[in-house]
mmCIF file with all atom_site columns, C-alpha atoms in Angstrom:
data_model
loop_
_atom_site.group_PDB
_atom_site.id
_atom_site.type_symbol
_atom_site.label_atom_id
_atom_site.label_alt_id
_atom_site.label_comp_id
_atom_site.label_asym_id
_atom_site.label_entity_id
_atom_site.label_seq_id
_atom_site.pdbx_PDB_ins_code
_atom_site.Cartn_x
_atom_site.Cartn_y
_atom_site.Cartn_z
_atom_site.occupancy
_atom_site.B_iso_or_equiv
_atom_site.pdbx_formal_charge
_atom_site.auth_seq_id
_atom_site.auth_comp_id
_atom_site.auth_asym_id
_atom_site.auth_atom_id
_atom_site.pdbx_PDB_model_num
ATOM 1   C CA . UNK U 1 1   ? -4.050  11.471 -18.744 1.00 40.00 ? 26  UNK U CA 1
ATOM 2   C CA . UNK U 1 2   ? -3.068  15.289 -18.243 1.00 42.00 ? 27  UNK U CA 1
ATOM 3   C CA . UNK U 1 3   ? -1.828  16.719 -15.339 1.00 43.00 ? 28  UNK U CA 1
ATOM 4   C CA . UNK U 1 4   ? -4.161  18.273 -12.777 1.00 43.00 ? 29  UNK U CA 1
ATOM 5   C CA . UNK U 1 5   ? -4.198  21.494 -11.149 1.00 43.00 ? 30  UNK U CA 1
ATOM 6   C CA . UNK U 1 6   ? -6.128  22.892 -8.028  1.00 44.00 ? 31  UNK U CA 1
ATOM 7   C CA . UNK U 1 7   ? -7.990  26.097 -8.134  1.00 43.00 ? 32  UNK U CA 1
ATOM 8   C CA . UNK U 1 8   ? -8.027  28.195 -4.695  1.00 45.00 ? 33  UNK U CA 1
ATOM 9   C CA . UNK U 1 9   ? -12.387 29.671 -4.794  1.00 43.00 ? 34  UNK U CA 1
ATOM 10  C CA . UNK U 1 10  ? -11.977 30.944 -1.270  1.00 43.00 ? 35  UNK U CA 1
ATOM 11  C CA . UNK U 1 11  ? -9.672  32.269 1.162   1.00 42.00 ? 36  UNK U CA 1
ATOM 12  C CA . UNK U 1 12  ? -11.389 30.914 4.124   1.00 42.00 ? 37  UNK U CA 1
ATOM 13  C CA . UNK U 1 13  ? -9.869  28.389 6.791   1.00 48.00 ? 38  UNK U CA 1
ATOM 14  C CA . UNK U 1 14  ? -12.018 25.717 4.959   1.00 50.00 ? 39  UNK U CA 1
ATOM 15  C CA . UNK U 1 15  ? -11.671 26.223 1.435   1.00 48.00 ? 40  UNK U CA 1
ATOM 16  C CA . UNK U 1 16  ? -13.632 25.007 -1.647  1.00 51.00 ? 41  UNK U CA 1
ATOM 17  C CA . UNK U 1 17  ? -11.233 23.760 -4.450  1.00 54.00 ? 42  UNK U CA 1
ATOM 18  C CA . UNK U 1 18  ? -11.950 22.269 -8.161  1.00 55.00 ? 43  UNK U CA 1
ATOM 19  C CA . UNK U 1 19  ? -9.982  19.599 -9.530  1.00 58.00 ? 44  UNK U CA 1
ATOM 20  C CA . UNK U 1 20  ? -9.387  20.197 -13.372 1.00 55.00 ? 45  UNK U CA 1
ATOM 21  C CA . UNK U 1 21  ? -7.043  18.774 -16.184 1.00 47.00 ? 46  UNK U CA 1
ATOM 22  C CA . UNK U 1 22  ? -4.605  20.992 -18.005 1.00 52.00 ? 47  UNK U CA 1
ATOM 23  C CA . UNK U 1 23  ? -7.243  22.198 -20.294 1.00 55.00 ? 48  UNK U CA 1
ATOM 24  C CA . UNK U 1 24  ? -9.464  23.238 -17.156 1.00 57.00 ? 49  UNK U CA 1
ATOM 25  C CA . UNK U 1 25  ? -12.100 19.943 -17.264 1.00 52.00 ? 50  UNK U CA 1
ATOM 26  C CA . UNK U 1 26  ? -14.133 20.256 -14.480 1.00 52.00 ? 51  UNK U CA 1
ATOM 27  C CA . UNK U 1 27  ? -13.377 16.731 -12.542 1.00 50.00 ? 52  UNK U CA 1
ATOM 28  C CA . UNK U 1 28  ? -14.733 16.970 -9.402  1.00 57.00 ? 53  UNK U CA 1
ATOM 29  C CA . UNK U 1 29  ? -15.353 19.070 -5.720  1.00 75.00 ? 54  UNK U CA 1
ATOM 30  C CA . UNK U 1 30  ? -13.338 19.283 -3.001  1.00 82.00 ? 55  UNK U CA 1
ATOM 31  C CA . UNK U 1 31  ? -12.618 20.820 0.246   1.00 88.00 ? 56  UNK U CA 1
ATOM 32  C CA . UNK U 1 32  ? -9.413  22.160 2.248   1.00 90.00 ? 57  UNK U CA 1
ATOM 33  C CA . UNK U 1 33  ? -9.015  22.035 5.297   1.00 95.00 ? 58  UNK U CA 1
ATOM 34  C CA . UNK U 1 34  ? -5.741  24.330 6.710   1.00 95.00 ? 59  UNK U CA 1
ATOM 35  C CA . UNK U 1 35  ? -4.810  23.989 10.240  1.00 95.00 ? 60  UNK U CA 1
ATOM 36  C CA . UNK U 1 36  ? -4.372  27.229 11.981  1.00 94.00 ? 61  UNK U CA 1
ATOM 37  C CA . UNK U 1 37  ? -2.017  26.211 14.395  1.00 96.00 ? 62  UNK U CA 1
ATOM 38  C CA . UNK U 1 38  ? 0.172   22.827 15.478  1.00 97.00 ? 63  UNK U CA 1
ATOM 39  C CA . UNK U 1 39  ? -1.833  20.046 16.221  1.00 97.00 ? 64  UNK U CA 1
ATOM 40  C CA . UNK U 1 40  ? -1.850  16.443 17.625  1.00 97.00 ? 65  UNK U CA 1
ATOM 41  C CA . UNK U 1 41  ? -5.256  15.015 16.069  1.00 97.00 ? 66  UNK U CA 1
ATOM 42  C CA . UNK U 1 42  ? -8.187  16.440 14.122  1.00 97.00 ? 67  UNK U CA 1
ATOM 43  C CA . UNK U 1 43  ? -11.554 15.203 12.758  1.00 97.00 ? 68  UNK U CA 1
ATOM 44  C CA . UNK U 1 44  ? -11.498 16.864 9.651   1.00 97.00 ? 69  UNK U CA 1
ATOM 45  C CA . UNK U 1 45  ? -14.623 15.068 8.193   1.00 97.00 ? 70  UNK U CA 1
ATOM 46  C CA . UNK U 1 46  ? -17.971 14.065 10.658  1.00 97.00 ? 71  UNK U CA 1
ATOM 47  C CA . UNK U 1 47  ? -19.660 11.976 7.234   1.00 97.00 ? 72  UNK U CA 1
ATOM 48  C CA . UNK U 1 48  ? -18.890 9.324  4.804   1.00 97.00 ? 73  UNK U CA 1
ATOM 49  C CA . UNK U 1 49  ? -16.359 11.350 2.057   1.00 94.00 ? 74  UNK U CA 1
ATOM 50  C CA . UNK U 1 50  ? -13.458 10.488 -0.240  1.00 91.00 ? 75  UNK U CA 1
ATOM 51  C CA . UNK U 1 51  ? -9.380  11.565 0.500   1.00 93.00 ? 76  UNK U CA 1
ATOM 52  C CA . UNK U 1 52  ? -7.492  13.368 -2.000  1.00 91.00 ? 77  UNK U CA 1
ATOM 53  C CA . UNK U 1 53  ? -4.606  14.231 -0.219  1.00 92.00 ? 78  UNK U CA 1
ATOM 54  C CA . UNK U 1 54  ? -2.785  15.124 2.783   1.00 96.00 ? 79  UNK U CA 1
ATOM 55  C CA . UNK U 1 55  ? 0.177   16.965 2.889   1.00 96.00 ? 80  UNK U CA 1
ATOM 56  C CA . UNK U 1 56  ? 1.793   18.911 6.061   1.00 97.00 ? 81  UNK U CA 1
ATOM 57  C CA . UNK U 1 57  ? 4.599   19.697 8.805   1.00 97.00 ? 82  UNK U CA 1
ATOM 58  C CA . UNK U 1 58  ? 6.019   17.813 11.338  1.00 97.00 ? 83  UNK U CA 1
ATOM 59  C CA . UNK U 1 59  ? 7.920   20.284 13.936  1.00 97.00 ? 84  UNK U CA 1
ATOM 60  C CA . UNK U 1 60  ? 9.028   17.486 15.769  1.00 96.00 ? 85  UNK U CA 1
ATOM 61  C CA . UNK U 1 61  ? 11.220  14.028 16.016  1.00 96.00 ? 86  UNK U CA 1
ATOM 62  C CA . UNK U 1 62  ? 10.389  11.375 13.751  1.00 97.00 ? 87  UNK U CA 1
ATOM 63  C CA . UNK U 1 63  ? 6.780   10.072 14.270  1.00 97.00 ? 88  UNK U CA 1
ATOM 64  C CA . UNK U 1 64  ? 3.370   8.367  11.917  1.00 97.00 ? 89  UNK U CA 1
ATOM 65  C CA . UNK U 1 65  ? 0.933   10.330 10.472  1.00 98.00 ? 90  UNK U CA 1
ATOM 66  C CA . UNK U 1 66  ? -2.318  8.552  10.438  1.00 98.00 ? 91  UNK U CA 1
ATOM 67  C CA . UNK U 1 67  ? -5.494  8.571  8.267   1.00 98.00 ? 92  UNK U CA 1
ATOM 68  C CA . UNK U 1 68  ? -8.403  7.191  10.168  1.00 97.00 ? 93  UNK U CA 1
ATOM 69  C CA . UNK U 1 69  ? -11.786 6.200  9.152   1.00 98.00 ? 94  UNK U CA 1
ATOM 70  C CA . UNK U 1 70  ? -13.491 8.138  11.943  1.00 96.00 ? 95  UNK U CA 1
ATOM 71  C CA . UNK U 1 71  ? -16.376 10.742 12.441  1.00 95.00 ? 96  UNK U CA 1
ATOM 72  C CA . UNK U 1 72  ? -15.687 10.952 16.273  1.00 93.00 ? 97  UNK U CA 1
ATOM 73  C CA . UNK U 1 73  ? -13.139 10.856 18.908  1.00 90.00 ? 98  UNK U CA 1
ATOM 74  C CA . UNK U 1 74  ? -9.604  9.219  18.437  1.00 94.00 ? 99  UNK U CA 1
ATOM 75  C CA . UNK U 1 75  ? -8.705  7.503  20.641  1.00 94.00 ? 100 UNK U CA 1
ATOM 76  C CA . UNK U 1 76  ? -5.300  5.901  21.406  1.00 96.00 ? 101 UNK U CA 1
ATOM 77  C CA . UNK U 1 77  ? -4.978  1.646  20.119  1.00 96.00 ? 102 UNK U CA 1
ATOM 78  C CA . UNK U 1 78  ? -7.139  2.529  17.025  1.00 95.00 ? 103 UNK U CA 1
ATOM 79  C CA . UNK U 1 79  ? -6.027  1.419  14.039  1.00 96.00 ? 104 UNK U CA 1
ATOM 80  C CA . UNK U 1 80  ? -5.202  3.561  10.686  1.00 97.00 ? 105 UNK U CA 1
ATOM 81  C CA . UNK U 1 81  ? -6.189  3.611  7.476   1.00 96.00 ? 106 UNK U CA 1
ATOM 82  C CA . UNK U 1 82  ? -3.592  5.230  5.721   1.00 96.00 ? 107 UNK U CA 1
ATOM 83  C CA . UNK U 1 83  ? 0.106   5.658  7.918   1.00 97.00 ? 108 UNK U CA 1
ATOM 84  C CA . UNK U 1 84  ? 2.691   8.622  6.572   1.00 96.00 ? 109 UNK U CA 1
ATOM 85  C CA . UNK U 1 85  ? 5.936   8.222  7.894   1.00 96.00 ? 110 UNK U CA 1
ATOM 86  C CA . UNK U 1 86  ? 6.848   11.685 8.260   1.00 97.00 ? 111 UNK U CA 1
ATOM 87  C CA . UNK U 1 87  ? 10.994  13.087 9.435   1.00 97.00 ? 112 UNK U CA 1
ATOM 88  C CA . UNK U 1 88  ? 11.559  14.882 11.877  1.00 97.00 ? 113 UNK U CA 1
ATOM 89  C CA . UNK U 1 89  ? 11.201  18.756 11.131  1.00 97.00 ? 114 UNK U CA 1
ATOM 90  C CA . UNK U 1 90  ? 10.029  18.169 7.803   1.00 96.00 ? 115 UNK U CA 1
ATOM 91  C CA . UNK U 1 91  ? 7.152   18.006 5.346   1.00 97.00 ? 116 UNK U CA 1
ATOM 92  C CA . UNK U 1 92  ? 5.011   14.704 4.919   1.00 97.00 ? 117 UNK U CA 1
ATOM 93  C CA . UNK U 1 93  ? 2.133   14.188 1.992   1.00 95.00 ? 118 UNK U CA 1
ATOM 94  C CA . UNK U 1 94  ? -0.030  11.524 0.630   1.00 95.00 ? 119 UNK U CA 1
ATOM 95  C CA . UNK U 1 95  ? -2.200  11.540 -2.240  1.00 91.00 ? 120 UNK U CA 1
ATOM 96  C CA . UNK U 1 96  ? -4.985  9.834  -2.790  1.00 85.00 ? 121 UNK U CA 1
ATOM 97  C CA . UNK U 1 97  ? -4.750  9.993  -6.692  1.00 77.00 ? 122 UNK U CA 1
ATOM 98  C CA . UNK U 1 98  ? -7.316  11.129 -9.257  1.00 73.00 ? 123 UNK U CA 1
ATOM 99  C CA . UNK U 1 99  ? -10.569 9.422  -7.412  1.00 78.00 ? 124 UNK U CA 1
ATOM 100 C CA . UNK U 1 100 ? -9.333  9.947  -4.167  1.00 85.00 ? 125 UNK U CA 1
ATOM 101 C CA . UNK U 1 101 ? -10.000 6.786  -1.255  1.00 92.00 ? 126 UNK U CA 1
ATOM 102 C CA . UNK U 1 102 ? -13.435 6.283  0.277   1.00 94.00 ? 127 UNK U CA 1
ATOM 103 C CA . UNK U 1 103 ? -14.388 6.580  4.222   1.00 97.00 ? 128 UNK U CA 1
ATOM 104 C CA . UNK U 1 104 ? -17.329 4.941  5.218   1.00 97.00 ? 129 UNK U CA 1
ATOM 105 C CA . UNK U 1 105 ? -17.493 7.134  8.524   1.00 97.00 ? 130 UNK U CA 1
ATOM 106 C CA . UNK U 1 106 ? -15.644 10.293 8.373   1.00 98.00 ? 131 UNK U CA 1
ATOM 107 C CA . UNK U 1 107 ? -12.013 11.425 7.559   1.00 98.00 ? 132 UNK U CA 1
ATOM 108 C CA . UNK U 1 108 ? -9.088  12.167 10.514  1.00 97.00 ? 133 UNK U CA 1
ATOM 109 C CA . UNK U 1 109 ? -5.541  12.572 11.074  1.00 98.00 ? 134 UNK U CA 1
ATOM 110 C CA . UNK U 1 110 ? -3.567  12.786 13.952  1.00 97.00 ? 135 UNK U CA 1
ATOM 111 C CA . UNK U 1 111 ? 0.203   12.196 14.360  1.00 97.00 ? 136 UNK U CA 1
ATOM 112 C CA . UNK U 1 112 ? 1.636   9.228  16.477  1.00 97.00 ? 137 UNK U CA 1
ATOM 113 C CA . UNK U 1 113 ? 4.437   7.420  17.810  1.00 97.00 ? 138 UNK U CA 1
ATOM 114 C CA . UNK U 1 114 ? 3.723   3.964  16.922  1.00 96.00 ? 139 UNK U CA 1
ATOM 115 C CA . UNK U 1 115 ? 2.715   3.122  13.190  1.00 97.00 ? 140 UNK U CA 1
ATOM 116 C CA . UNK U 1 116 ? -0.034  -0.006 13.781  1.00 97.00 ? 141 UNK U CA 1
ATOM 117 C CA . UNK U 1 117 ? -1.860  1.977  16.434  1.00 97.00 ? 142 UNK U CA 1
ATOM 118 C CA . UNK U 1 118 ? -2.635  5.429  17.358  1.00 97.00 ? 143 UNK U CA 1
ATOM 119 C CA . UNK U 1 119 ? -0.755  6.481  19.996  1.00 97.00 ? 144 UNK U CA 1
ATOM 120 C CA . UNK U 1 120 ? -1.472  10.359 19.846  1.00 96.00 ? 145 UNK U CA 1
ATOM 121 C CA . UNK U 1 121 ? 1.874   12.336 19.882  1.00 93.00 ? 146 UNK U CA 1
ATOM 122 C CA . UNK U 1 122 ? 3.021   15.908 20.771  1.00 95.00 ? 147 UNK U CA 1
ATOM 123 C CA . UNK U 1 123 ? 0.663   18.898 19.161  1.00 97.00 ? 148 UNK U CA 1
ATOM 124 C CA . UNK U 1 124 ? 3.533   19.665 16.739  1.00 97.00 ? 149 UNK U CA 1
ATOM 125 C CA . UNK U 1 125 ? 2.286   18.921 13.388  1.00 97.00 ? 150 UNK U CA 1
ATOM 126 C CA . UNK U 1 126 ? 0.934   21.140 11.301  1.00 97.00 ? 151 UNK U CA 1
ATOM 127 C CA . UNK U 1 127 ? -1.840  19.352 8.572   1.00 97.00 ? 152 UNK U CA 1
ATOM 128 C CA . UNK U 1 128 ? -3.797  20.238 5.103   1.00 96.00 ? 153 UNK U CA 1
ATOM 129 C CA . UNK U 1 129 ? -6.209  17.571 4.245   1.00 96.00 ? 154 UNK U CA 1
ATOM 130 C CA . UNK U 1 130 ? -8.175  18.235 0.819   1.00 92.00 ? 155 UNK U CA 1
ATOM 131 C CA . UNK U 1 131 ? -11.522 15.788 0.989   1.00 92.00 ? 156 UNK U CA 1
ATOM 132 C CA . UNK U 1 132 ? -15.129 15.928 -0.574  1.00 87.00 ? 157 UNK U CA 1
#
């Protein structure tokens, strides 16, 4: 399969991006959302909708990035989808492949100190989540 490429259609905080192949295939939607300062935990998605990838900055110690499959508040003892082990003051990603992964509620991410279970950490991450 050839390698795909994401194409930027906005400059907003949210931004609409295509998927396409090397030969520019249209393969599917997708949205990105930026955040626009360090956070702790954000819902990024408040509906059912598919993962492509995450990818951000921890500005911290060591700590878990977690996925959840939520459309509403996070609260701590919840359980992950999806855990990132991200280094201290450095980058973390995840990618959800070609098809991306499903949630049945709604798509978040907050950063933690435990890996089974959120336990919300410092506001010192910063994330890019890219979801239909």
């Amino acid at each position: 399969m050839a390698a795909t490429k994401w194409s930027d259609k906005s400059d907003s905080i949210v931004q609409p991006f295509v998927l396409t192949d090397e030969s520019g295939s249209y393969l599917t939607n997708a949205t990105l959302y930026n955040s626009t300062a360090l956070q702790s935990k954000q819902i990024v998605k408040t509906s059912p909708g598919t993962l492509y990838n995450v990818y951000g900055y921890n500005s911290g110690s060591a700590q878990y990035i977690h996925i959840l499959n939520r459309s509403s508040s996070l609260n701590n003892g919840t359980a992950p989808s999806i855990v990132i082990r991200a280094a201290a003051n450095s980058n973390f990603n995840y990618d959800g492949y070609l098809f991306g992964i499903p949630f049945t509620q709604g798509i978040s991410i907050a950063n933690s100190t435990k890996a089974a279970t959120l336990q919300t950490g410092s506001a010192n991450c910063w994330f890019n989540v890219t979801y239909k």
